[in-house]
């Protein structure tokens, strides 16, 4: 009877059997003591994603995770929704809340991030302070959504709107849900959204009657009409262009604001919202008018309109970072950095041109030491041909107004083909500062070749320098303008 072959000797540096993976094939095991099968892979780490607890915030997390899935299809994720200060106080206007010195939308989440309880935070970029807490950094991820603001008019089809955002478990995050957090578990778990917005299917019986005609543009509104907005920037620009209209604060998430608009008891004739939020929640059909930045000639000779002068009444520029998704991570977190980088032949999570234009906008605002409660508007576009350095990019048919236009169309001057989105180019950045009452206004613009983060920062603070030279400082009194940084030109 043949004896069993002797076991191959193990080297002295062989790890203990308790932590080894499957032995190499040339090492034989005794048949009577065959070990339990060992996994040939390491259980993947779960990515913990912090976010605000609103329907829009969850929708933006889903956008981010869908991007990651293309790079890391086996990466498990978990969404951690948190109610932040700006969400809990639904009555105080945002400008007053901002004066407390706290980061209304980010502070509680950043505490969890620095403690290591979450790995990253998905933000609406426009809500992220330009100076984040020590130990954190912000990346701009994915493509940028619609940048512009828009006007929404009430349906006036019933005294109680029955429009809903249905979650996968059959409950609603709108229709009386004040904070938009009811039963979002299905969305948090990654259930895909329906292809057709559910609110198109849910109407009250009285909605079949023909609604009375109502205005389609701000210019259609009669004197003393009430315009709802919680943004000091929008309020200032509306007061400048339409001084005959009244501005009334309106708080709440998108669903809450639409409900208030559609309820005649609140008295709003229209509200102003960021279009990208409506589109991401399937409410794009509610957009009645786009608020466009307009051509450069509105700013007067040389691309500027000095205080109290100029040919126009000021362009309707959007908020810094509007339409972008910001990802806040810990500085030096190599694991997170690795997740964001593209593999060979793949585009990473960060799109260069989107990141650069948002960095330029944030650099401008940081140099002025402003925030989301400051009446600073911006607009960026990319010009690719050498001749465009001396020309003004024209708007496209997508910027026309009215319900007959598809609200999902984008301005092609700022949405180049995918092959160009990672390439350097000439960035055209415009900015304005408007007094709260709309009576004083300064603006500036700059065209600059941008091929890296440093040049993007430079484009922003150079525009800030010009704004200060033209009188922005007097408008921004009380906001602790950092004149030293502007005068030294050492960036932001």
CSV table of C-alpha atoms in Angstrom, one decimal:
chain,number,residue,atom,x,y,z
A,1,UNK,CA,0.0,0.0,0.0
A,2,UNK,CA,1.5,3.3,-1.1
A,3,UNK,CA,2.1,5.9,1.6
A,4,UNK,CA,0.9,9.4,1.2
A,5,UNK,CA,3.5,11.9,-0.1
A,6,UNK,CA,5.0,14.1,2.6
A,7,UNK,CA,3.8,17.6,3.0
A,8,UNK,CA,5.8,20.3,1.3
A,9,UNK,CA,7.7,22.3,3.9
A,10,UNK,CA,6.4,25.9,4.6
A,11,UNK,CA,8.8,28.8,4.6
A,12,UNK,CA,9.3,30.7,7.9
A,13,UNK,CA,7.5,33.8,6.6
A,14,UNK,CA,4.3,31.9,5.6
A,15,UNK,CA,1.3,33.6,7.4
A,16,UNK,CA,-0.5,31.6,10.0
A,17,UNK,CA,-3.3,29.4,8.5
A,18,UNK,CA,-6.0,31.5,10.3
A,19,UNK,CA,-5.4,34.5,8.0
A,20,UNK,CA,-4.2,32.9,4.8
A,21,UNK,CA,-6.1,32.8,1.6
A,22,UNK,CA,-6.3,29.6,-0.4
A,23,UNK,CA,-2.9,27.9,-0.5
A,24,UNK,CA,-1.0,27.8,-3.8
A,25,UNK,CA,-1.7,24.7,-5.9
A,26,UNK,CA,1.8,23.1,-5.3
A,27,UNK,CA,1.1,22.8,-1.6
A,28,UNK,CA,-0.8,19.6,-0.8
A,29,UNK,CA,-3.2,19.3,2.1
A,30,UNK,CA,-3.8,16.1,4.1
A,31,UNK,CA,-7.1,14.6,2.9
A,32,UNK,CA,-8.3,13.9,6.4
A,33,UNK,CA,-7.8,17.5,7.5
A,34,UNK,CA,-9.0,19.5,4.4
A,35,UNK,CA,-9.5,23.1,5.6
A,36,UNK,CA,-12.8,25.0,5.1
A,37,UNK,CA,-12.9,26.9,1.8
A,38,UNK,CA,-11.4,30.4,2.1
A,39,UNK,CA,-12.8,33.3,0.1
A,40,UNK,CA,-10.7,34.4,-2.8
A,41,UNK,CA,-11.6,38.1,-2.4
A,42,UNK,CA,-11.8,40.7,0.4
A,43,UNK,CA,-15.3,41.8,1.4
A,44,UNK,CA,-15.6,45.3,-0.1
A,45,UNK,CA,-15.8,48.3,2.2
A,46,UNK,CA,-19.2,50.0,2.3
A,47,UNK,CA,-19.1,53.6,1.1
A,48,UNK,CA,-21.1,55.7,3.7
A,49,UNK,CA,-22.6,58.7,2.0
A,50,UNK,CA,-23.9,61.6,4.1
A,51,UNK,CA,-26.5,63.9,2.8
A,52,UNK,CA,-29.4,66.2,3.7
A,53,UNK,CA,-32.7,64.4,4.3
A,54,UNK,CA,-34.7,65.8,1.4
A,55,UNK,CA,-36.0,64.3,-1.8
A,56,UNK,CA,-33.7,66.5,-3.9
A,57,UNK,CA,-30.7,65.5,-1.8
A,58,UNK,CA,-31.4,61.8,-2.2
A,59,UNK,CA,-31.9,62.3,-5.9
A,60,UNK,CA,-28.4,63.9,-6.1
A,61,UNK,CA,-27.0,61.0,-4.1
A,62,UNK,CA,-28.5,58.6,-6.7
A,63,UNK,CA,-26.8,60.7,-9.5
A,64,UNK,CA,-23.4,60.4,-7.7
A,65,UNK,CA,-23.8,56.6,-7.0
A,66,UNK,CA,-24.8,56.0,-10.6
A,67,UNK,CA,-21.5,57.6,-11.7
A,68,UNK,CA,-19.6,55.5,-9.3
A,69,UNK,CA,-21.3,52.3,-10.5
A,70,UNK,CA,-19.7,52.7,-13.9
A,71,UNK,CA,-16.3,52.7,-12.3
A,72,UNK,CA,-16.9,50.4,-9.4
A,73,UNK,CA,-19.9,48.1,-10.2
A,74,UNK,CA,-19.4,46.0,-7.1
A,75,UNK,CA,-19.0,48.9,-4.6
A,76,UNK,CA,-21.7,48.7,-1.9
A,77,UNK,CA,-23.0,52.1,-0.7
A,78,UNK,CA,-25.2,53.3,2.2
A,79,UNK,CA,-26.9,56.7,2.4
A,80,UNK,CA,-27.0,58.4,5.7
A,81,UNK,CA,-29.6,61.3,5.7
A,82,UNK,CA,-29.2,64.0,8.3
A,83,UNK,CA,-31.6,66.9,9.1
A,84,UNK,CA,-29.4,70.0,9.1
A,85,UNK,CA,-29.9,73.5,10.7
A,86,UNK,CA,-31.2,75.1,7.5
A,87,UNK,CA,-33.9,72.4,7.1
A,88,UNK,CA,-35.0,72.5,10.7
A,89,UNK,CA,-35.8,76.2,10.8
A,90,UNK,CA,-38.4,76.7,8.1
A,91,UNK,CA,-39.5,80.2,9.2
A,92,UNK,CA,-36.5,82.4,9.5
A,93,UNK,CA,-35.3,83.9,6.2
A,94,UNK,CA,-31.9,82.5,5.0
A,95,UNK,CA,-30.1,85.9,5.1
A,96,UNK,CA,-30.9,86.2,8.8
A,97,UNK,CA,-29.9,82.6,9.5
A,98,UNK,CA,-26.6,83.0,7.6
A,99,UNK,CA,-25.6,85.9,10.0
A,100,UNK,CA,-25.4,83.4,12.8
A,101,UNK,CA,-22.0,82.4,11.3
A,102,UNK,CA,-22.9,78.7,11.0
A,103,UNK,CA,-22.9,76.6,7.9
A,104,UNK,CA,-26.6,76.0,7.5
A,105,UNK,CA,-26.5,73.1,5.2
A,106,UNK,CA,-23.1,71.4,6.0
A,107,UNK,CA,-22.0,71.8,9.6
A,108,UNK,CA,-23.7,68.7,11.2
A,109,UNK,CA,-22.6,66.5,8.2
A,110,UNK,CA,-19.0,67.7,8.4
A,111,UNK,CA,-18.9,66.7,12.1
A,112,UNK,CA,-19.8,63.1,11.1
A,113,UNK,CA,-17.3,63.2,8.2
A,114,UNK,CA,-14.4,64.3,10.5
A,115,UNK,CA,-15.3,61.6,13.1
A,116,UNK,CA,-15.1,59.0,10.4
A,117,UNK,CA,-18.8,58.0,10.7
A,118,UNK,CA,-19.3,58.7,7.0
A,119,UNK,CA,-16.9,58.7,4.1
A,120,UNK,CA,-18.2,61.6,2.0
A,121,UNK,CA,-21.0,64.2,1.8
A,122,UNK,CA,-23.1,64.9,-1.4
A,123,UNK,CA,-24.1,68.5,-1.5
A,124,UNK,CA,-25.8,70.9,-3.9
A,125,UNK,CA,-22.6,72.8,-4.7
A,126,UNK,CA,-24.3,76.2,-4.3
A,127,UNK,CA,-24.9,75.4,-0.6
A,128,UNK,CA,-21.3,74.6,0.2
A,129,UNK,CA,-19.3,77.4,1.8
A,130,UNK,CA,-16.3,78.5,-0.2
A,131,UNK,CA,-14.1,77.9,2.8
A,132,UNK,CA,-14.8,74.4,4.2
A,133,UNK,CA,-13.7,73.3,7.7
A,134,UNK,CA,-10.1,72.3,8.2
A,135,UNK,CA,-9.5,68.7,7.3
A,136,UNK,CA,-12.1,68.6,4.5
A,137,UNK,CA,-12.0,69.3,0.8
A,138,UNK,CA,-14.6,69.6,-1.9
A,139,UNK,CA,-14.6,67.9,-5.3
A,140,UNK,CA,-17.1,68.8,-8.1
A,141,UNK,CA,-18.4,65.6,-9.5
A,142,UNK,CA,-20.2,64.6,-12.7
A,143,UNK,CA,-21.7,66.9,-15.3
A,144,UNK,CA,-23.3,70.1,-14.3
A,145,UNK,CA,-27.1,70.4,-14.4
A,146,UNK,CA,-29.1,73.4,-15.6
A,147,UNK,CA,-27.4,76.5,-14.2
A,148,UNK,CA,-30.2,79.0,-14.6
A,149,UNK,CA,-33.0,80.2,-12.4
A,150,UNK,CA,-36.6,79.9,-13.6
A,151,UNK,CA,-40.1,81.3,-12.9
A,152,UNK,CA,-42.9,79.0,-11.9
A,153,UNK,CA,-46.6,80.2,-11.9
A,154,UNK,CA,-49.4,78.6,-9.9
A,155,UNK,CA,-51.7,76.0,-11.4
A,156,UNK,CA,-54.7,77.5,-9.7
A,157,UNK,CA,-56.6,74.4,-10.6
A,158,UNK,CA,-57.8,73.6,-7.1
A,159,UNK,CA,-57.5,75.1,-3.6
A,160,UNK,CA,-55.5,72.1,-2.5
A,161,UNK,CA,-52.8,70.7,-4.8
A,162,UNK,CA,-52.6,67.0,-5.0
A,163,UNK,CA,-49.2,66.7,-6.8
A,164,UNK,CA,-47.0,64.1,-5.2
A,165,UNK,CA,-43.5,62.7,-5.4
A,166,UNK,CA,-44.2,59.0,-4.8
A,167,UNK,CA,-41.5,56.8,-3.3
A,168,UNK,CA,-41.1,53.2,-4.2
A,169,UNK,CA,-42.9,52.0,-1.0
A,170,UNK,CA,-46.1,53.9,-2.1
A,171,UNK,CA,-45.9,56.8,0.3
A,172,UNK,CA,-45.3,60.4,-0.6
A,173,UNK,CA,-42.6,63.0,-0.1
A,174,UNK,CA,-44.8,65.9,-1.2
A,175,UNK,CA,-48.5,66.8,-0.7
A,176,UNK,CA,-48.2,68.3,2.7
A,177,UNK,CA,-44.9,66.9,3.7
A,178,UNK,CA,-43.2,70.0,5.1
A,179,UNK,CA,-39.6,68.7,5.1
A,180,UNK,CA,-39.8,66.3,2.3
A,181,UNK,CA,-38.4,63.4,4.3
A,182,UNK,CA,-41.4,61.1,4.6
A,183,UNK,CA,-40.7,57.5,3.6
A,184,UNK,CA,-37.5,58.0,1.5
A,185,UNK,CA,-36.2,54.6,2.5
A,186,UNK,CA,-36.8,53.1,-1.0
A,187,UNK,CA,-34.8,55.9,-2.6
A,188,UNK,CA,-32.1,55.6,0.0
A,189,UNK,CA,-31.7,51.9,-0.7
A,190,UNK,CA,-31.1,52.7,-4.4
A,191,UNK,CA,-34.5,51.9,-5.9
A,192,UNK,CA,-34.5,53.5,-9.4
A,193,UNK,CA,-36.9,56.3,-10.0
A,194,UNK,CA,-39.9,55.8,-12.4
A,195,UNK,CA,-39.3,56.8,-15.9
A,196,UNK,CA,-42.4,59.0,-15.9
A,197,UNK,CA,-42.8,61.4,-12.9
A,198,UNK,CA,-45.5,60.1,-10.7
A,199,UNK,CA,-47.1,63.5,-10.3
A,200,UNK,CA,-48.3,63.4,-13.9
A,201,UNK,CA,-50.6,60.5,-12.9
A,202,UNK,CA,-52.0,61.9,-9.7
A,203,UNK,CA,-54.5,64.8,-10.1
A,204,UNK,CA,-57.6,65.8,-8.2
A,205,UNK,CA,-61.1,65.4,-9.7
A,206,UNK,CA,-61.4,69.1,-10.0
A,207,UNK,CA,-58.2,69.4,-12.0
A,208,UNK,CA,-60.1,68.4,-15.2
A,209,UNK,CA,-61.6,71.8,-15.4
A,210,UNK,CA,-59.9,74.4,-17.6
A,211,UNK,CA,-57.7,76.7,-15.4
A,212,UNK,CA,-58.1,80.4,-15.8
A,213,UNK,CA,-55.4,82.0,-17.9
A,214,UNK,CA,-52.4,83.4,-16.0
A,215,UNK,CA,-49.1,85.2,-16.8
A,216,UNK,CA,-46.3,83.3,-18.4
A,217,UNK,CA,-43.5,85.8,-17.7
A,218,UNK,CA,-42.4,88.2,-15.0
A,219,UNK,CA,-43.0,91.1,-17.3
A,220,UNK,CA,-46.6,90.0,-17.6
A,221,UNK,CA,-47.3,90.6,-13.9
A,222,UNK,CA,-49.2,93.7,-12.9
A,223,UNK,CA,-47.8,96.1,-10.2
A,224,UNK,CA,-47.6,94.8,-6.6
A,225,UNK,CA,-47.7,91.1,-7.7
A,226,UNK,CA,-46.1,88.9,-5.1
A,227,UNK,CA,-42.9,87.0,-6.2
A,228,UNK,CA,-41.7,84.3,-3.8
A,229,UNK,CA,-38.0,83.6,-3.3
A,230,UNK,CA,-35.7,82.8,-0.3
A,231,UNK,CA,-32.6,84.0,-2.1
A,232,UNK,CA,-31.2,87.5,-1.5
A,233,UNK,CA,-29.5,87.4,-4.8
A,234,UNK,CA,-32.7,86.7,-6.7
A,235,UNK,CA,-34.6,89.3,-4.7
A,236,UNK,CA,-32.0,92.0,-5.5
A,237,UNK,CA,-32.0,91.2,-9.2
A,238,UNK,CA,-35.8,91.1,-9.4
A,239,UNK,CA,-36.0,94.4,-7.6
A,240,UNK,CA,-33.6,95.9,-10.1
A,241,UNK,CA,-35.3,94.6,-13.2
A,242,UNK,CA,-38.9,94.7,-12.0
A,243,UNK,CA,-39.2,97.4,-9.3
A,244,UNK,CA,-43.0,97.3,-9.5
A,245,UNK,CA,-43.1,93.7,-8.1
A,246,UNK,CA,-43.2,92.7,-4.4
A,247,UNK,CA,-40.8,90.1,-3.0
A,248,UNK,CA,-42.0,87.7,-0.3
A,249,UNK,CA,-39.8,85.1,1.4
A,250,UNK,CA,-40.8,81.5,0.8
A,251,UNK,CA,-39.1,78.7,2.7
A,252,UNK,CA,-39.2,74.9,2.4
A,253,UNK,CA,-38.0,72.2,0.0
A,254,UNK,CA,-39.2,72.2,-3.6
A,255,UNK,CA,-42.4,70.3,-2.9
A,256,UNK,CA,-43.3,72.6,-0.1
A,257,UNK,CA,-42.8,75.7,-2.2
A,258,UNK,CA,-44.8,74.4,-5.0
A,259,UNK,CA,-47.7,73.6,-2.6
A,260,UNK,CA,-47.5,77.1,-1.2
A,261,UNK,CA,-47.5,78.5,-4.7
A,262,UNK,CA,-50.5,76.5,-5.8
A,263,UNK,CA,-52.6,77.4,-2.7
A,264,UNK,CA,-54.2,80.8,-3.2
A,265,UNK,CA,-54.3,81.3,0.6
A,266,UNK,CA,-50.5,82.1,0.5
A,267,UNK,CA,-51.0,84.8,-2.2
A,268,UNK,CA,-47.9,84.1,-4.4
A,269,UNK,CA,-48.3,85.1,-8.0
A,270,UNK,CA,-45.1,83.2,-8.9
A,271,UNK,CA,-41.9,81.8,-7.3
A,272,UNK,CA,-38.3,81.8,-8.5
A,273,UNK,CA,-36.4,78.5,-8.2
A,274,UNK,CA,-33.2,76.9,-9.4
A,275,UNK,CA,-34.3,75.0,-12.6
A,276,UNK,CA,-32.0,72.0,-11.9
A,277,UNK,CA,-33.8,71.1,-8.7
A,278,UNK,CA,-37.2,71.0,-10.5
A,279,UNK,CA,-35.7,68.9,-13.3
A,280,UNK,CA,-34.0,66.4,-11.0
A,281,UNK,CA,-37.3,65.8,-9.2
A,282,UNK,CA,-39.4,65.5,-12.4
A,283,UNK,CA,-41.1,68.9,-12.2
A,284,UNK,CA,-39.5,70.4,-15.3
A,285,UNK,CA,-42.9,70.9,-16.9
A,286,UNK,CA,-43.7,73.5,-14.2
A,287,UNK,CA,-41.1,75.9,-15.7
A,288,UNK,CA,-42.7,78.9,-17.3
A,289,UNK,CA,-39.8,81.2,-17.9
A,290,UNK,CA,-36.0,80.9,-18.0
A,291,UNK,CA,-34.1,83.7,-16.3
A,292,UNK,CA,-31.2,84.1,-18.7
A,293,UNK,CA,-27.8,85.8,-18.2
A,294,UNK,CA,-28.3,87.7,-21.4
A,295,UNK,CA,-25.6,88.9,-23.8
A,296,UNK,CA,-22.5,90.9,-22.7
A,297,UNK,CA,-23.7,94.1,-24.2
A,298,UNK,CA,-26.2,94.5,-21.3
A,299,UNK,CA,-23.3,95.2,-19.1
A,300,UNK,CA,-22.3,98.4,-21.0
A,301,UNK,CA,-19.1,99.4,-22.8
A,302,UNK,CA,-16.2,97.2,-22.2
A,303,UNK,CA,-18.3,94.4,-20.6
A,304,UNK,CA,-19.0,96.4,-17.4
A,305,UNK,CA,-21.8,98.4,-16.0
A,306,UNK,CA,-20.7,100.8,-13.4
A,307,UNK,CA,-22.7,101.6,-10.4
A,308,UNK,CA,-26.0,103.3,-11.3
A,309,UNK,CA,-25.1,103.4,-15.0
A,310,UNK,CA,-25.2,101.1,-18.0
A,311,UNK,CA,-27.5,100.3,-21.0
A,312,UNK,CA,-29.4,97.5,-19.2
A,313,UNK,CA,-30.8,96.7,-15.8
A,314,UNK,CA,-28.5,93.9,-15.1
A,315,UNK,CA,-28.4,90.3,-16.3
A,316,UNK,CA,-30.1,87.5,-14.3
A,317,UNK,CA,-27.0,85.7,-13.3
A,318,UNK,CA,-27.2,82.5,-11.4
A,319,UNK,CA,-25.7,81.5,-8.0
A,320,UNK,CA,-22.1,80.3,-7.6
A,321,UNK,CA,-22.0,76.6,-8.3
A,322,UNK,CA,-25.6,76.3,-9.2
A,323,UNK,CA,-26.4,73.0,-11.0
A,324,UNK,CA,-23.3,71.4,-9.7
A,325,UNK,CA,-22.9,68.5,-7.3
A,326,UNK,CA,-20.3,68.9,-4.7
A,327,UNK,CA,-18.6,66.0,-2.9
A,328,UNK,CA,-16.9,66.7,0.4
A,329,UNK,CA,-14.3,64.3,1.6
A,330,UNK,CA,-11.6,64.2,4.2
A,331,UNK,CA,-8.2,65.6,3.2
A,332,UNK,CA,-5.7,62.8,2.6
A,333,UNK,CA,-8.3,60.1,2.3
A,334,UNK,CA,-6.5,57.9,-0.3
A,335,UNK,CA,-9.3,55.4,-0.5
A,336,UNK,CA,-11.9,58.0,-1.5
A,337,UNK,CA,-9.4,59.7,-3.9
A,338,UNK,CA,-8.9,56.3,-5.6
A,339,UNK,CA,-12.7,55.8,-6.0
A,340,UNK,CA,-13.0,59.1,-7.8
A,341,UNK,CA,-10.2,58.5,-10.3
A,342,UNK,CA,-11.0,56.8,-13.6
A,343,UNK,CA,-9.4,53.6,-14.6
A,344,UNK,CA,-7.4,53.2,-17.8
A,345,UNK,CA,-9.5,54.3,-20.7
A,346,UNK,CA,-12.2,55.7,-18.4
A,347,UNK,CA,-13.2,59.2,-17.5
A,348,UNK,CA,-13.1,59.7,-13.7
A,349,UNK,CA,-15.9,61.1,-11.5
A,350,UNK,CA,-14.5,64.7,-11.9
A,351,UNK,CA,-15.1,66.4,-15.3
A,352,UNK,CA,-12.4,69.0,-15.8
A,353,UNK,CA,-14.3,71.8,-17.4
A,354,UNK,CA,-17.2,71.5,-15.0
A,355,UNK,CA,-14.7,71.5,-12.1
A,356,UNK,CA,-12.8,74.4,-13.4
A,357,UNK,CA,-15.7,76.7,-14.1
A,358,UNK,CA,-17.2,75.9,-10.6
A,359,UNK,CA,-13.7,76.5,-9.1
A,360,UNK,CA,-13.5,79.9,-10.8
A,361,UNK,CA,-17.0,80.9,-9.5
A,362,UNK,CA,-16.1,79.8,-5.9
A,363,UNK,CA,-12.8,81.5,-6.1
A,364,UNK,CA,-14.6,84.8,-7.0
A,365,UNK,CA,-17.0,84.4,-4.1
A,366,UNK,CA,-14.3,83.4,-1.7
A,367,UNK,CA,-12.3,86.4,-2.6
A,368,UNK,CA,-15.3,88.7,-1.9
A,369,UNK,CA,-15.8,86.6,1.3
A,370,UNK,CA,-19.4,86.1,0.4
A,371,UNK,CA,-21.8,83.1,0.8
A,372,UNK,CA,-25.2,81.9,-0.4
A,373,UNK,CA,-26.8,84.9,1.4
A,374,UNK,CA,-24.8,87.5,-0.7
A,375,UNK,CA,-26.3,89.1,-3.9
A,376,UNK,CA,-23.5,87.9,-6.2
A,377,UNK,CA,-24.4,86.4,-9.5
A,378,UNK,CA,-22.2,84.6,-12.0
A,379,UNK,CA,-22.3,83.0,-15.4
A,380,UNK,CA,-19.7,80.8,-17.2
A,381,UNK,CA,-19.3,79.5,-20.7
A,382,UNK,CA,-16.5,77.9,-22.7
A,383,UNK,CA,-15.2,79.3,-26.0
A,384,UNK,CA,-13.1,76.8,-28.0
A,385,UNK,CA,-12.0,78.7,-31.2
A,386,UNK,CA,-9.1,81.3,-31.1
A,387,UNK,CA,-11.4,83.9,-32.7
A,388,UNK,CA,-13.9,83.6,-29.9
A,389,UNK,CA,-11.5,85.5,-27.6
A,390,UNK,CA,-12.8,88.8,-29.1
A,391,UNK,CA,-16.4,87.7,-29.5
A,392,UNK,CA,-19.4,87.1,-27.3
A,393,UNK,CA,-20.9,83.6,-27.2
A,394,UNK,CA,-24.5,83.7,-28.4
A,395,UNK,CA,-27.3,82.0,-26.6
A,396,UNK,CA,-29.3,79.3,-28.3
A,397,UNK,CA,-32.9,78.4,-28.9
A,398,UNK,CA,-32.8,76.5,-25.6
A,399,UNK,CA,-32.7,79.8,-23.7
A,400,UNK,CA,-36.1,81.0,-25.1
A,401,UNK,CA,-39.0,81.4,-22.6
A,402,UNK,CA,-42.5,80.0,-22.4
A,403,UNK,CA,-44.2,76.6,-21.7
A,404,UNK,CA,-44.0,75.6,-25.4
A,405,UNK,CA,-40.2,75.1,-25.0
A,406,UNK,CA,-38.8,71.9,-23.7
A,407,UNK,CA,-37.5,72.8,-20.2
A,408,UNK,CA,-34.9,70.0,-20.3
A,409,UNK,CA,-33.0,71.6,-23.2
A,410,UNK,CA,-29.6,73.0,-22.3
A,411,UNK,CA,-27.7,76.0,-23.5
A,412,UNK,CA,-25.2,74.5,-25.9
A,413,UNK,CA,-22.7,77.3,-25.4
A,414,UNK,CA,-21.9,75.9,-22.0
A,415,UNK,CA,-22.4,72.1,-22.7
A,416,UNK,CA,-19.7,71.1,-25.1
A,417,UNK,CA,-19.4,67.5,-26.5
A,418,UNK,CA,-18.0,64.9,-24.1
A,419,UNK,CA,-14.6,64.9,-25.9
A,420,UNK,CA,-14.2,68.6,-25.0
A,421,UNK,CA,-15.3,68.4,-21.4
A,422,UNK,CA,-11.9,67.2,-20.2
A,423,UNK,CA,-9.9,69.6,-22.4
A,424,UNK,CA,-8.5,73.1,-21.7
A,425,UNK,CA,-10.3,76.1,-23.2
A,426,UNK,CA,-11.1,79.7,-22.9
A,427,UNK,CA,-13.4,80.3,-20.0
A,428,UNK,CA,-15.7,83.3,-20.2
A,429,UNK,CA,-16.8,84.3,-16.7
A,430,UNK,CA,-19.2,87.1,-15.8
A,431,UNK,CA,-20.2,88.3,-12.4
A,432,UNK,CA,-22.3,91.0,-10.8
A,433,UNK,CA,-23.0,92.4,-7.3
A,434,UNK,CA,-26.4,94.0,-6.7
A,435,UNK,CA,-27.5,96.0,-3.7
A,436,UNK,CA,-30.4,94.4,-1.7
A,437,UNK,CA,-32.8,97.1,-2.8
A,438,UNK,CA,-31.8,96.7,-6.4
A,439,UNK,CA,-30.7,100.3,-6.9
A,440,UNK,CA,-26.9,99.8,-7.2
A,441,UNK,CA,-25.2,97.3,-9.5
A,442,UNK,CA,-21.7,96.6,-10.7
A,443,UNK,CA,-20.5,93.8,-13.0
A,444,UNK,CA,-17.4,92.5,-14.7
A,445,UNK,CA,-16.3,89.8,-17.1
A,446,UNK,CA,-13.1,88.1,-18.1
A,447,UNK,CA,-12.0,85.6,-20.8
A,448,UNK,CA,-9.0,83.4,-19.7
A,449,UNK,CA,-7.4,80.3,-21.0
A,450,UNK,CA,-7.9,77.6,-18.3
A,451,UNK,CA,-6.1,74.2,-18.3
A,452,UNK,CA,-5.7,73.5,-14.5
A,453,UNK,CA,-7.0,74.4,-11.1
A,454,UNK,CA,-4.7,77.3,-10.5
A,455,UNK,CA,-5.7,79.1,-13.7
A,456,UNK,CA,-9.4,78.5,-12.8
A,457,UNK,CA,-8.8,80.1,-9.4
A,458,UNK,CA,-7.0,83.0,-11.0
A,459,UNK,CA,-9.9,83.7,-13.4
A,460,UNK,CA,-12.3,84.0,-10.4
A,461,UNK,CA,-10.2,86.3,-8.2
A,462,UNK,CA,-9.3,88.5,-11.2
A,463,UNK,CA,-13.0,89.2,-11.8
A,464,UNK,CA,-13.4,89.8,-8.1
A,465,UNK,CA,-10.6,92.4,-8.2
A,466,UNK,CA,-12.4,94.3,-11.0
A,467,UNK,CA,-15.7,94.2,-9.2
A,468,UNK,CA,-14.1,95.7,-6.1
A,469,UNK,CA,-12.4,98.4,-8.2
A,470,UNK,CA,-15.8,99.3,-9.7
A,471,UNK,CA,-17.6,99.7,-6.4
A,472,UNK,CA,-18.6,96.2,-5.2
A,473,UNK,CA,-17.0,96.9,-1.8
A,474,UNK,CA,-19.5,99.7,-1.0
A,475,UNK,CA,-22.4,97.4,-1.9
A,476,UNK,CA,-21.0,94.5,0.2
A,477,UNK,CA,-20.4,96.6,3.3
A,478,UNK,CA,-20.9,94.6,6.4
A,479,UNK,CA,-19.7,91.4,4.8
A,480,UNK,CA,-16.1,91.8,5.8
A,481,UNK,CA,-14.7,92.0,2.3
A,482,UNK,CA,-11.1,90.8,2.1
A,483,UNK,CA,-9.5,93.8,0.4
A,484,UNK,CA,-6.0,92.6,1.2
A,485,UNK,CA,-6.4,89.5,-0.8
A,486,UNK,CA,-7.9,91.3,-3.7
A,487,UNK,CA,-5.2,94.0,-3.7
A,488,UNK,CA,-2.4,91.5,-3.4
A,489,UNK,CA,-3.8,89.3,-6.1
A,490,UNK,CA,-2.7,86.2,-4.3
A,491,UNK,CA,-5.7,84.1,-5.2
A,492,UNK,CA,-8.5,82.8,-3.0
